[in-house]
mmCIF file of C-alpha atoms and ligand atoms in Angstrom:
data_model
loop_
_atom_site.group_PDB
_atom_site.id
_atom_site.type_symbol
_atom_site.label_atom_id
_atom_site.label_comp_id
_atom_site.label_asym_id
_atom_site.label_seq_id
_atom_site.Cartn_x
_atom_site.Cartn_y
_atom_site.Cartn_z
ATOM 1 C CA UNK X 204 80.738 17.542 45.773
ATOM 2 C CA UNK X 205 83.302 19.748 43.818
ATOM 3 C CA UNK X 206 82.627 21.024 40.663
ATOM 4 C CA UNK X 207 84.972 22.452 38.986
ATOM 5 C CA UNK X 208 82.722 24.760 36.303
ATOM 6 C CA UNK X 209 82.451 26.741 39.514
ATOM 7 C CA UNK X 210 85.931 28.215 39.119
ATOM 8 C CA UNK X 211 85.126 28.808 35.575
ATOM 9 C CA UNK X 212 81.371 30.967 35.994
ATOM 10 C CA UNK X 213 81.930 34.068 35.079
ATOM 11 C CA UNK X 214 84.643 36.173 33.293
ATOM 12 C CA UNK X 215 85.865 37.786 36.684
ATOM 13 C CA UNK X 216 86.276 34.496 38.286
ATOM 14 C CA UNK X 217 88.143 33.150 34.989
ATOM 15 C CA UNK X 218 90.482 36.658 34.788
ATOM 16 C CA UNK X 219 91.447 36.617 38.392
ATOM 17 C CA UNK X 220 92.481 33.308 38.514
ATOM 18 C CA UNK X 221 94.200 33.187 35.158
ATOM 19 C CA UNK X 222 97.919 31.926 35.968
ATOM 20 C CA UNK X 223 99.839 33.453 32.892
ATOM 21 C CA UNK X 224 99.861 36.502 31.198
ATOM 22 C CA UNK X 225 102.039 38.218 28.518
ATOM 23 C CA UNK X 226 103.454 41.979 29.325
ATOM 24 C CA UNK X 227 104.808 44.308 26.576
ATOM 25 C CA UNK X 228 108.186 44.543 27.447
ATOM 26 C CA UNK X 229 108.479 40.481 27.601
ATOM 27 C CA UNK X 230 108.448 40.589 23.540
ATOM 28 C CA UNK X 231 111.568 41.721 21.371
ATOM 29 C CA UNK X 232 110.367 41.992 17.831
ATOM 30 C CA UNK X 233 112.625 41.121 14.749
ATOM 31 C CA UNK X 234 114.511 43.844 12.844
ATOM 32 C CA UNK X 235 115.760 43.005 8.940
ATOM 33 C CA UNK X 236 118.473 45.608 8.267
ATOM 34 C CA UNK X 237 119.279 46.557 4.449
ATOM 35 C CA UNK X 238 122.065 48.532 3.105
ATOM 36 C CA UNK X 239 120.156 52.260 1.621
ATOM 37 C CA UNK X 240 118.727 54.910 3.071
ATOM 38 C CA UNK X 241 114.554 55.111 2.593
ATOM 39 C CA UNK X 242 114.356 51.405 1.995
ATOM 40 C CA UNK X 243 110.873 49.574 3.474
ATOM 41 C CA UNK X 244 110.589 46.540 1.372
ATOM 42 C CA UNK X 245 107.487 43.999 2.884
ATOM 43 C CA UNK X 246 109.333 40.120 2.602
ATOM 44 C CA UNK X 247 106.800 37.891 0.579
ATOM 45 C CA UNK X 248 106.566 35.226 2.733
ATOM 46 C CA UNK X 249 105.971 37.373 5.834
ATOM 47 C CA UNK X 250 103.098 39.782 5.289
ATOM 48 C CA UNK X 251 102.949 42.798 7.395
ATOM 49 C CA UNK X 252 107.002 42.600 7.917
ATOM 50 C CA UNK X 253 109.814 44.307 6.187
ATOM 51 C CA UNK X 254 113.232 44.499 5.276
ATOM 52 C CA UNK X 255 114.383 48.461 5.816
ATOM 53 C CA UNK X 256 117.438 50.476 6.051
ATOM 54 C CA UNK X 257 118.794 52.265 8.613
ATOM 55 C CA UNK X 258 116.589 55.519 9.054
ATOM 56 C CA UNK X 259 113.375 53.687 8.464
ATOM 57 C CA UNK X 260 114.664 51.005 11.316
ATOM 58 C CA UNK X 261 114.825 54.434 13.556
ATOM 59 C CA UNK X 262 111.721 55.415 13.285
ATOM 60 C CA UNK X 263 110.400 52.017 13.367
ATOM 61 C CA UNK X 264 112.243 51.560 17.278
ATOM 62 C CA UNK X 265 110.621 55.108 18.166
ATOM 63 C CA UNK X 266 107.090 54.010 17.174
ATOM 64 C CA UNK X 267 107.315 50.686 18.661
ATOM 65 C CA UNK X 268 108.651 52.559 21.768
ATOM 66 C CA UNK X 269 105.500 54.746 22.076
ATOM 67 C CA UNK X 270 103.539 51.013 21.725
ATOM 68 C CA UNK X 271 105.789 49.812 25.036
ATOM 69 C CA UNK X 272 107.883 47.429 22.719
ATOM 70 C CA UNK X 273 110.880 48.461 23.660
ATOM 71 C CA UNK X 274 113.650 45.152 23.044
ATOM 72 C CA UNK X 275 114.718 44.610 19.620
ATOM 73 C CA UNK X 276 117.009 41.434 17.840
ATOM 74 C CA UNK X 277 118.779 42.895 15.226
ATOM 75 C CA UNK X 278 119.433 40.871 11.870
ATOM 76 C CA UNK X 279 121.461 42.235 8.930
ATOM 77 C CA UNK X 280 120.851 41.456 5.170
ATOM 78 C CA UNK X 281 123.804 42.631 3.423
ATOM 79 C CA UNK X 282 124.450 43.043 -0.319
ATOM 80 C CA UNK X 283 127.958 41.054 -0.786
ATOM 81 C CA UNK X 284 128.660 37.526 0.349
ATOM 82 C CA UNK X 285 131.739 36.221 0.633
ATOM 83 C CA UNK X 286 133.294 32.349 1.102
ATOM 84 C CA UNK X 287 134.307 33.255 4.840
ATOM 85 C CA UNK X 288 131.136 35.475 5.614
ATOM 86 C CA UNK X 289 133.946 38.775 6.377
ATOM 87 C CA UNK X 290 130.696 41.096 6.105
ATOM 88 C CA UNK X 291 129.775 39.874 9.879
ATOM 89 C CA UNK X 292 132.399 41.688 11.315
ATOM 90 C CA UNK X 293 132.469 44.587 9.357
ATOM 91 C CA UNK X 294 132.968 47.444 11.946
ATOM 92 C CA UNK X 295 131.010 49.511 9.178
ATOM 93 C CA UNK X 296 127.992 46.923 8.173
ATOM 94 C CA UNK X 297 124.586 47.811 8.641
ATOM 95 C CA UNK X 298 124.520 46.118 11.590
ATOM 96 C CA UNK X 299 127.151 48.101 13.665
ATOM 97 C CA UNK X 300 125.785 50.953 12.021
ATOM 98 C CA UNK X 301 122.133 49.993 12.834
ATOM 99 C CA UNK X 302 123.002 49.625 16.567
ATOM 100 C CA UNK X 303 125.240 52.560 16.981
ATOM 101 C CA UNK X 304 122.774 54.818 15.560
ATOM 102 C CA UNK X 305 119.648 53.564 17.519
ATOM 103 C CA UNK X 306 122.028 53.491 20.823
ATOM 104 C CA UNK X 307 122.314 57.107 19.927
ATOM 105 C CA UNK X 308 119.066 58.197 19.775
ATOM 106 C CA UNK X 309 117.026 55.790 22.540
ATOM 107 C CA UNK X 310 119.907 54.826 24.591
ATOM 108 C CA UNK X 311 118.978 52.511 27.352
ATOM 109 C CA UNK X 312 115.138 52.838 26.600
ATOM 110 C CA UNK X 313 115.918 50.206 24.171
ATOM 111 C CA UNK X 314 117.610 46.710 24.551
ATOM 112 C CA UNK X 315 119.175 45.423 21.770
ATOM 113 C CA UNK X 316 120.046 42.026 20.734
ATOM 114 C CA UNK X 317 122.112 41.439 17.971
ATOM 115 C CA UNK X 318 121.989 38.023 16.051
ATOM 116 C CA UNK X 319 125.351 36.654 15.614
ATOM 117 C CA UNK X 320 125.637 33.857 13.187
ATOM 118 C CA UNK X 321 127.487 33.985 9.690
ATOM 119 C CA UNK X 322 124.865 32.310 7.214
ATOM 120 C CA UNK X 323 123.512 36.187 6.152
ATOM 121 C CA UNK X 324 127.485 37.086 5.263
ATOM 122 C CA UNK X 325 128.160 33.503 3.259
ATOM 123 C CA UNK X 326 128.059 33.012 -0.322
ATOM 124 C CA UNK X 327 127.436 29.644 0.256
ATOM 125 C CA UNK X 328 124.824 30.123 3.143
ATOM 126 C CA UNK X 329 126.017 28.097 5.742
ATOM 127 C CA UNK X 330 126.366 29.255 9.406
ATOM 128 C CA UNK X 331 130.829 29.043 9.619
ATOM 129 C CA UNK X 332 133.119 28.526 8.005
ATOM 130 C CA UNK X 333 133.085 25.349 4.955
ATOM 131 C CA UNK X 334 136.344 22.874 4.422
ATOM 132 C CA UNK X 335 136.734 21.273 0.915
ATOM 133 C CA UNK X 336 133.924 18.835 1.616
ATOM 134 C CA UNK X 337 131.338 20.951 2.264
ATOM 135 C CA UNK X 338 132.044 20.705 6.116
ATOM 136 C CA UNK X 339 131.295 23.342 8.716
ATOM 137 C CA UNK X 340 134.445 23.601 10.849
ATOM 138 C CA UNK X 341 133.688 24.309 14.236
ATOM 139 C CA UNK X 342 136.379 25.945 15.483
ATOM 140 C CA UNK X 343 138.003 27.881 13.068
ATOM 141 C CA UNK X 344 133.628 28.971 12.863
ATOM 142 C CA UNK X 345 134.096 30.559 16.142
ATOM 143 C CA UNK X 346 137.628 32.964 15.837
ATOM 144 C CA UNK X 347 134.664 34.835 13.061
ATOM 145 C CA UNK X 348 131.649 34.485 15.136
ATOM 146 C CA UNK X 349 133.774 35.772 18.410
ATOM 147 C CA UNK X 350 135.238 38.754 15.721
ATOM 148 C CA UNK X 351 131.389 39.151 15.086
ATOM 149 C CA UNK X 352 130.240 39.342 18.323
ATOM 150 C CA UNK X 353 132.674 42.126 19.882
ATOM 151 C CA UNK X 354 132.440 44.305 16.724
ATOM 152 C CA UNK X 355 128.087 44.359 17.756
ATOM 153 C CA UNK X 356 129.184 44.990 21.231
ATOM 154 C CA UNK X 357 131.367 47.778 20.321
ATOM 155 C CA UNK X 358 128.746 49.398 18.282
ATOM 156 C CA UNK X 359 126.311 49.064 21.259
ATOM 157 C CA UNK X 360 124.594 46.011 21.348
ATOM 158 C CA UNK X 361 123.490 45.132 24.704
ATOM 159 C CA UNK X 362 123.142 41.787 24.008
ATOM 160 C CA UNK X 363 124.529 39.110 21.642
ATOM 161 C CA UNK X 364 122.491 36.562 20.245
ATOM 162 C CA UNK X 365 124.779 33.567 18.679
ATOM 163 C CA UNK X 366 122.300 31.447 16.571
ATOM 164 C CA UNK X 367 124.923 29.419 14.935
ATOM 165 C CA UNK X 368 124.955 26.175 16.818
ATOM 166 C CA UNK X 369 128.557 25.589 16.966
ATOM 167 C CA UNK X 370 129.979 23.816 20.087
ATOM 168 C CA UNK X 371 131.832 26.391 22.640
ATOM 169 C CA UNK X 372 130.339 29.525 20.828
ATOM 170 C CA UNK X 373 128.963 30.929 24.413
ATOM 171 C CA UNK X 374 132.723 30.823 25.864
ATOM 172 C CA UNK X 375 134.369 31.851 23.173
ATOM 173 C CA UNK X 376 132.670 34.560 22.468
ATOM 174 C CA UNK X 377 132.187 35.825 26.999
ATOM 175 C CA UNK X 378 136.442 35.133 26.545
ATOM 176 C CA UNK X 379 136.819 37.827 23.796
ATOM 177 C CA UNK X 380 134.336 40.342 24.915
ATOM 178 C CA UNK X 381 135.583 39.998 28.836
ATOM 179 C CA UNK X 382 139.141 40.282 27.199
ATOM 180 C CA UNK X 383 137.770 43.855 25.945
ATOM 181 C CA UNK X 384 136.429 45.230 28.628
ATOM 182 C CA UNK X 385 132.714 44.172 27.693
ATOM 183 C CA UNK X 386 131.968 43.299 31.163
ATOM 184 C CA UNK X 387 128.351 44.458 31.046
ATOM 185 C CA UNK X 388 127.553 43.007 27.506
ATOM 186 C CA UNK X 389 124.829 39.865 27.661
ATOM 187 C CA UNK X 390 124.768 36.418 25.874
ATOM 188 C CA UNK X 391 121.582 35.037 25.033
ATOM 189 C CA UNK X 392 122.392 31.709 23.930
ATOM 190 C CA UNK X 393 119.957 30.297 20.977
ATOM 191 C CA UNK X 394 120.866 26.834 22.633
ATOM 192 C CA UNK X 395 118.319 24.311 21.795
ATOM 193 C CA UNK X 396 117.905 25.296 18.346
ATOM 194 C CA UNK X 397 116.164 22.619 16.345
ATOM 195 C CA UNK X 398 117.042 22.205 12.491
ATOM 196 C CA UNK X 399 113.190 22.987 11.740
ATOM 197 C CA UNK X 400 111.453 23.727 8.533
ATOM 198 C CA UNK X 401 109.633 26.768 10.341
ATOM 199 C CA UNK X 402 112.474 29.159 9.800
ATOM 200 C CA UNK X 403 111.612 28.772 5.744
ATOM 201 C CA UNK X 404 110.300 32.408 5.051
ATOM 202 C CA UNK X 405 113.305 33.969 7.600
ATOM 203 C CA UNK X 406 115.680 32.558 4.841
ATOM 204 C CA UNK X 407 113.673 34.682 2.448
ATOM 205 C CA UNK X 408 113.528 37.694 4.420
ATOM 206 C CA UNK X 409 117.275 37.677 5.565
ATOM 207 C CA UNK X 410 118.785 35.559 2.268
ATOM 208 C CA UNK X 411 119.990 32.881 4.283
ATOM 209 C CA UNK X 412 119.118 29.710 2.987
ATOM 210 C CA UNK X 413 121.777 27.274 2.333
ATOM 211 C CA UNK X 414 122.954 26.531 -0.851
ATOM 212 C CA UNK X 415 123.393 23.288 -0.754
ATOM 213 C CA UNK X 416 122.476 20.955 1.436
ATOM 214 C CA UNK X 417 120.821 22.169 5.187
ATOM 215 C CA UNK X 418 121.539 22.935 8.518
ATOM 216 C CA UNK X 419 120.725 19.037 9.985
ATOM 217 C CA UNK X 420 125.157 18.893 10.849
ATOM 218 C CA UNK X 421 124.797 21.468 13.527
ATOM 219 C CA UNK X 422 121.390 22.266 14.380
ATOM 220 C CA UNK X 423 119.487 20.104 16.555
ATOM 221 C CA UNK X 424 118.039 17.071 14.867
ATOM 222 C CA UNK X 425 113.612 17.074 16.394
ATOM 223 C CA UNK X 426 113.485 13.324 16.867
ATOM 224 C CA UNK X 427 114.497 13.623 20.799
ATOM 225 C CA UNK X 428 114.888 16.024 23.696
ATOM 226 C CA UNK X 429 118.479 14.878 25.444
ATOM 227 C CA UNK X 430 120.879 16.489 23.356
ATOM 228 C CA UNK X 431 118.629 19.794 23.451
ATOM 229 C CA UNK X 432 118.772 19.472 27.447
ATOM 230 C CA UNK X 433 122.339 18.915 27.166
ATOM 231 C CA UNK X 434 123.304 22.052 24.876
ATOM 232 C CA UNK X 435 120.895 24.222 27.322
ATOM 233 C CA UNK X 436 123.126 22.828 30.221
ATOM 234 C CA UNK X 437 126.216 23.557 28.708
ATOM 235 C CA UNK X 438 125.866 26.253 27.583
ATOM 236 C CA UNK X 439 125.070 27.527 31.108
ATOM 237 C CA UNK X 440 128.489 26.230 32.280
ATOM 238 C CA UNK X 441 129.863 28.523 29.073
ATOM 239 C CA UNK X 442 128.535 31.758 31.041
ATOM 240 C CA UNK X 443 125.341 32.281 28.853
ATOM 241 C CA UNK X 444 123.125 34.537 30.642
ATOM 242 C CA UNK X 445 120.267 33.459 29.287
ATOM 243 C CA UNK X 446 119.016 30.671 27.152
ATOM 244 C CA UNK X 447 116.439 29.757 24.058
ATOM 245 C CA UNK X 448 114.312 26.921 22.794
ATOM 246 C CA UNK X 449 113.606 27.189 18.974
ATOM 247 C CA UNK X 450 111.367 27.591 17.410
ATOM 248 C CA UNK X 451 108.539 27.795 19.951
ATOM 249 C CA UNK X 452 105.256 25.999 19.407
ATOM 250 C CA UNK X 453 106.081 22.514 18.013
ATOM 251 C CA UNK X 454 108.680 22.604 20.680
ATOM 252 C CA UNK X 455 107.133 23.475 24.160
ATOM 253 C CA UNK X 456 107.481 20.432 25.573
ATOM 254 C CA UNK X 457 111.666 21.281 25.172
ATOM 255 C CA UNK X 458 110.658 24.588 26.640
ATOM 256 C CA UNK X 459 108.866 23.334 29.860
ATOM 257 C CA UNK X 460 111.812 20.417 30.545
ATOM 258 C CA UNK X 461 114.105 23.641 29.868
ATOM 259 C CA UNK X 462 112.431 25.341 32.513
ATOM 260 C CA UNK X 463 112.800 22.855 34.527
ATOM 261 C CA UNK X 464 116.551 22.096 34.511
ATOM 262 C CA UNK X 465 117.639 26.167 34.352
ATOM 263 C CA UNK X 466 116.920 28.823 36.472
ATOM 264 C CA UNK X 467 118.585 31.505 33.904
ATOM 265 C CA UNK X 468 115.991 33.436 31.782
ATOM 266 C CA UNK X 469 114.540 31.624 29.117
ATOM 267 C CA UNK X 470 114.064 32.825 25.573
ATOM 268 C CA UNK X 471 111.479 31.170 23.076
ATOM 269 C CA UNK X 472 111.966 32.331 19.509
ATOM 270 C CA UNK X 473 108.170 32.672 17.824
ATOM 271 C CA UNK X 474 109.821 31.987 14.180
ATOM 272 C CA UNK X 475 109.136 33.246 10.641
ATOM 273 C CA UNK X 476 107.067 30.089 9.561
ATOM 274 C CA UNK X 477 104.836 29.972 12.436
ATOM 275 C CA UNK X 478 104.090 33.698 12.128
ATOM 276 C CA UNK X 479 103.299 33.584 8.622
ATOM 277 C CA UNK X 480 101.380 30.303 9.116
ATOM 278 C CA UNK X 481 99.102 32.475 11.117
ATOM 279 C CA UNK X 482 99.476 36.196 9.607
ATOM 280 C CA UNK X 483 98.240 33.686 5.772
ATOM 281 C CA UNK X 484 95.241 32.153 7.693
ATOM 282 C CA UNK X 485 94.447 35.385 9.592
ATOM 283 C CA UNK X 486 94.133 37.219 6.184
ATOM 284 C CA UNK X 487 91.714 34.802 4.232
ATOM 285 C CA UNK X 488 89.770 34.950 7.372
ATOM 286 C CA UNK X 489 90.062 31.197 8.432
ATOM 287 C CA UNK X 490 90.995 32.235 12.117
ATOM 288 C CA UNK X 491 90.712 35.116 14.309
ATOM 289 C CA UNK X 492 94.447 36.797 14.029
ATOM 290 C CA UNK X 493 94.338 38.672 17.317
ATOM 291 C CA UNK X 494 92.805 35.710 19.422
ATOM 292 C CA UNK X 495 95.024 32.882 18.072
ATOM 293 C CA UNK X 496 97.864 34.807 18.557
ATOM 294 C CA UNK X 497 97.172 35.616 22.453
ATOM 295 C CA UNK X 498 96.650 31.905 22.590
ATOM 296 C CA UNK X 499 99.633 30.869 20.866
ATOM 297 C CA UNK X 500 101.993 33.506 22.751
ATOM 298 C CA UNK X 501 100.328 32.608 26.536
ATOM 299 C CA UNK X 502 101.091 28.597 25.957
ATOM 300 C CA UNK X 503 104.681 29.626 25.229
ATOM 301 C CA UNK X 504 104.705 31.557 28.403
ATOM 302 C CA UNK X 505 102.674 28.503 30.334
ATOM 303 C CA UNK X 506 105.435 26.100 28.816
ATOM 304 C CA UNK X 507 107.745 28.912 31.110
ATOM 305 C CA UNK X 508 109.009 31.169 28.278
ATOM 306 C CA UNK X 509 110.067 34.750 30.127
ATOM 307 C CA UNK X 510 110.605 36.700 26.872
ATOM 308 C CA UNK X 511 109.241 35.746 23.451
ATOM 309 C CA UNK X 512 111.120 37.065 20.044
ATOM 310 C CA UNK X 513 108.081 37.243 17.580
ATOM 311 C CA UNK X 514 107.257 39.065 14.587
ATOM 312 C CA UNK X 515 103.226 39.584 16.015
ATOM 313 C CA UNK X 516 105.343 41.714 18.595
ATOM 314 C CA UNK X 517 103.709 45.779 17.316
ATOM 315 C CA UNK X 518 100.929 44.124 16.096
ATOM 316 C CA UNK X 519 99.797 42.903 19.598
ATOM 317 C CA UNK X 520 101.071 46.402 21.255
ATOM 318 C CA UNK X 521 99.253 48.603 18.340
ATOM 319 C CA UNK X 522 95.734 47.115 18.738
ATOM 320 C CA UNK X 523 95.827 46.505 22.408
ATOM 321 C CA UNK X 524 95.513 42.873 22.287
ATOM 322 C CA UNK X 525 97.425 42.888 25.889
ATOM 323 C CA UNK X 526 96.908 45.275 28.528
HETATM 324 C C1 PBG V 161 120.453 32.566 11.616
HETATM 325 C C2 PBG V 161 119.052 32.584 12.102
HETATM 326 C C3 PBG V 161 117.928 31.889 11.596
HETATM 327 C C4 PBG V 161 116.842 32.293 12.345
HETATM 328 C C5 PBG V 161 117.317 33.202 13.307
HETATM 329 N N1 PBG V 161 118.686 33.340 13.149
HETATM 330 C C6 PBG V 161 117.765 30.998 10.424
HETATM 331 C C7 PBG V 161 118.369 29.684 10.323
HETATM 332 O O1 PBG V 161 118.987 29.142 11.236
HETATM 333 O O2 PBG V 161 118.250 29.160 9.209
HETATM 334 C C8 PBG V 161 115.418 31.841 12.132
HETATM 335 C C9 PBG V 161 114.386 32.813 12.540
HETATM 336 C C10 PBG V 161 113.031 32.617 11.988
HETATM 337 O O3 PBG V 161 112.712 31.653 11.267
HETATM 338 O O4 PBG V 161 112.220 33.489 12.277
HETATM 339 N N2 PBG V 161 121.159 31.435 11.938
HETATM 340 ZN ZN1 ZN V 162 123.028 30.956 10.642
#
């Protein structure tokens, strides 16, 4: 008779026939860039992360590098706002800065992923551009986050990240980089994005929340999968080289249909709430930080994640909780 305990008997037998596993240089970890020089402030409602400035973000990248982390997203938290979010493609923001200086120093040890969206640049907080009512117009939204997007591949970003959720973002923005000569530069698509409550301590750490009303006009709504499928899809046809599913645990069932239907990479984005969800019960001892985590990050990779953005990222490379 089988029995299938037998395949489960010892650790050895479990370990060699484990089917997933997580590497080091499958996680990017998050970067919150602030204007200053010697700035490392720790955001409340994400312990063990920070906002810093440039110089500290250096030799945050070259510690993280000796750990094997080695991809980075970059977000920027400037001081001025504006109606029309101008700050995004400020040739010399923070966040050019940020990538032309670590470019500089690591060169292609590092991959870099710039976010591109406009809701950090906004006084209003909204991802483009507002009309009278309080609408986000779509495509006078992408002539800014195009702007955006070639002024972080100028400075040296190897990949852009547009998290904004407006409709032909991915061709827009391969149109104005191919029409420069940016040939080489990537697009990872945040395509299924899902208006979620999880990215609630992000909007603290990168003063992004909305100021009226939310995102539910342009980011997914979580009460069905087709339109996710259907954004993943086209966004494909747009040229994206790779695509994401966000945020990642409530959603792995998007993830694993995702897989599915694409054979281009495929991002999951770990977000802010389910990291400090974890990171709050991990420090009044109500769960076991570095085992939850390993589970949590291997059933995004079962789902069929490749790469994972998360914040755990140099926590897991630091104490070894991978190989
Ligand atoms: C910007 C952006 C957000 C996140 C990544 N890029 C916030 C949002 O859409 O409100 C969320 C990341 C996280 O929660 O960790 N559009
Ligand atoms: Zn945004």
């Amino acid at each position: 008779m089988r029995r299938p305990r037998r395949l489960r008997i010892s650790k050895n037998i479990r370990d060699s026939l484990s089917e997933v596993d997580i590497r080091r240089n499958q996680l990017i970890s998050g970067l919150f860039i602030v204007e200053g020089s010697n700035v490392k402030r720790e955001i409340k409602t994400m312990p063990g992360i920070y906002q810093m400035s440039m110089d500290i973000a250096v030799k945050e990248v070259s510690d993280c590098l000796e750990l094997g982390i080695s991809n980075f997203m970059i977000f920027g938290v400037p001081n001025n706002k504006t109606f029309l979010g101008e700050g995004a493609w400020d040739k010399l923001g923070t966040v050019p800065n940020t990538l032309s200086e670590l470019k500089n120093n690591f060169g292609k040890e590092v991959t870099l992923f710039a976010d591109v969206c406009l809701c950090e640049y906004t006084d209003h907080g909204h991802c483009g551009i507002l009309d009278n009512n309080g609408y986000v117009q779509n495509d006078l939204s992408l002539d800014s986050l195009a702007k955006a997007a070639l002024t972080y591949a100028e400075a040296g970003a190897d990949w852009v990240a547009p998290s904004n959720m407006m409709d032909l973002r991915v061709i827009s923005i391969r149109k104005i980089l191919d029409d420069n000569g940016f040939h080489n530069t990537s697009i990872l698509s945040y395509s299924a994005k899902f208006a979620s409550n999880y990215y609630g301590p992000f909007r603290d750490a990168a003063n992004s929340a909305p100021m009226f009303a939310d995102r539910t006009e342009y980011q997914l709504d979580y009460r069905g999968y087709r339109q996710a499928l259907y954004e993943l899809k086209s966004d494909e046809i747009q040229g994206a080289d790779a695509l994401m599913v966000k945020p990642a645990l409530a959603y792995l069932d998007i993830v694993q249909r995702a897989r599915q239907q694409t054979d281009l990479p495929l991002f999951v984005y770990n977000v802010s709430g389910e990291y400090s969800m974890v990171k709050i019960a991990a420090n009044n001892g109500l769960i076991d930080e570095r085992k939850i985590v390993i589970e949590n990050l291997t059933a995004m990779r079962r789902a069929g994640a490749d790469m994972i953005i998360s914040y755990h990222a140099k926590d897991v490379a630091k104490n070894n909780w991978i190989m």
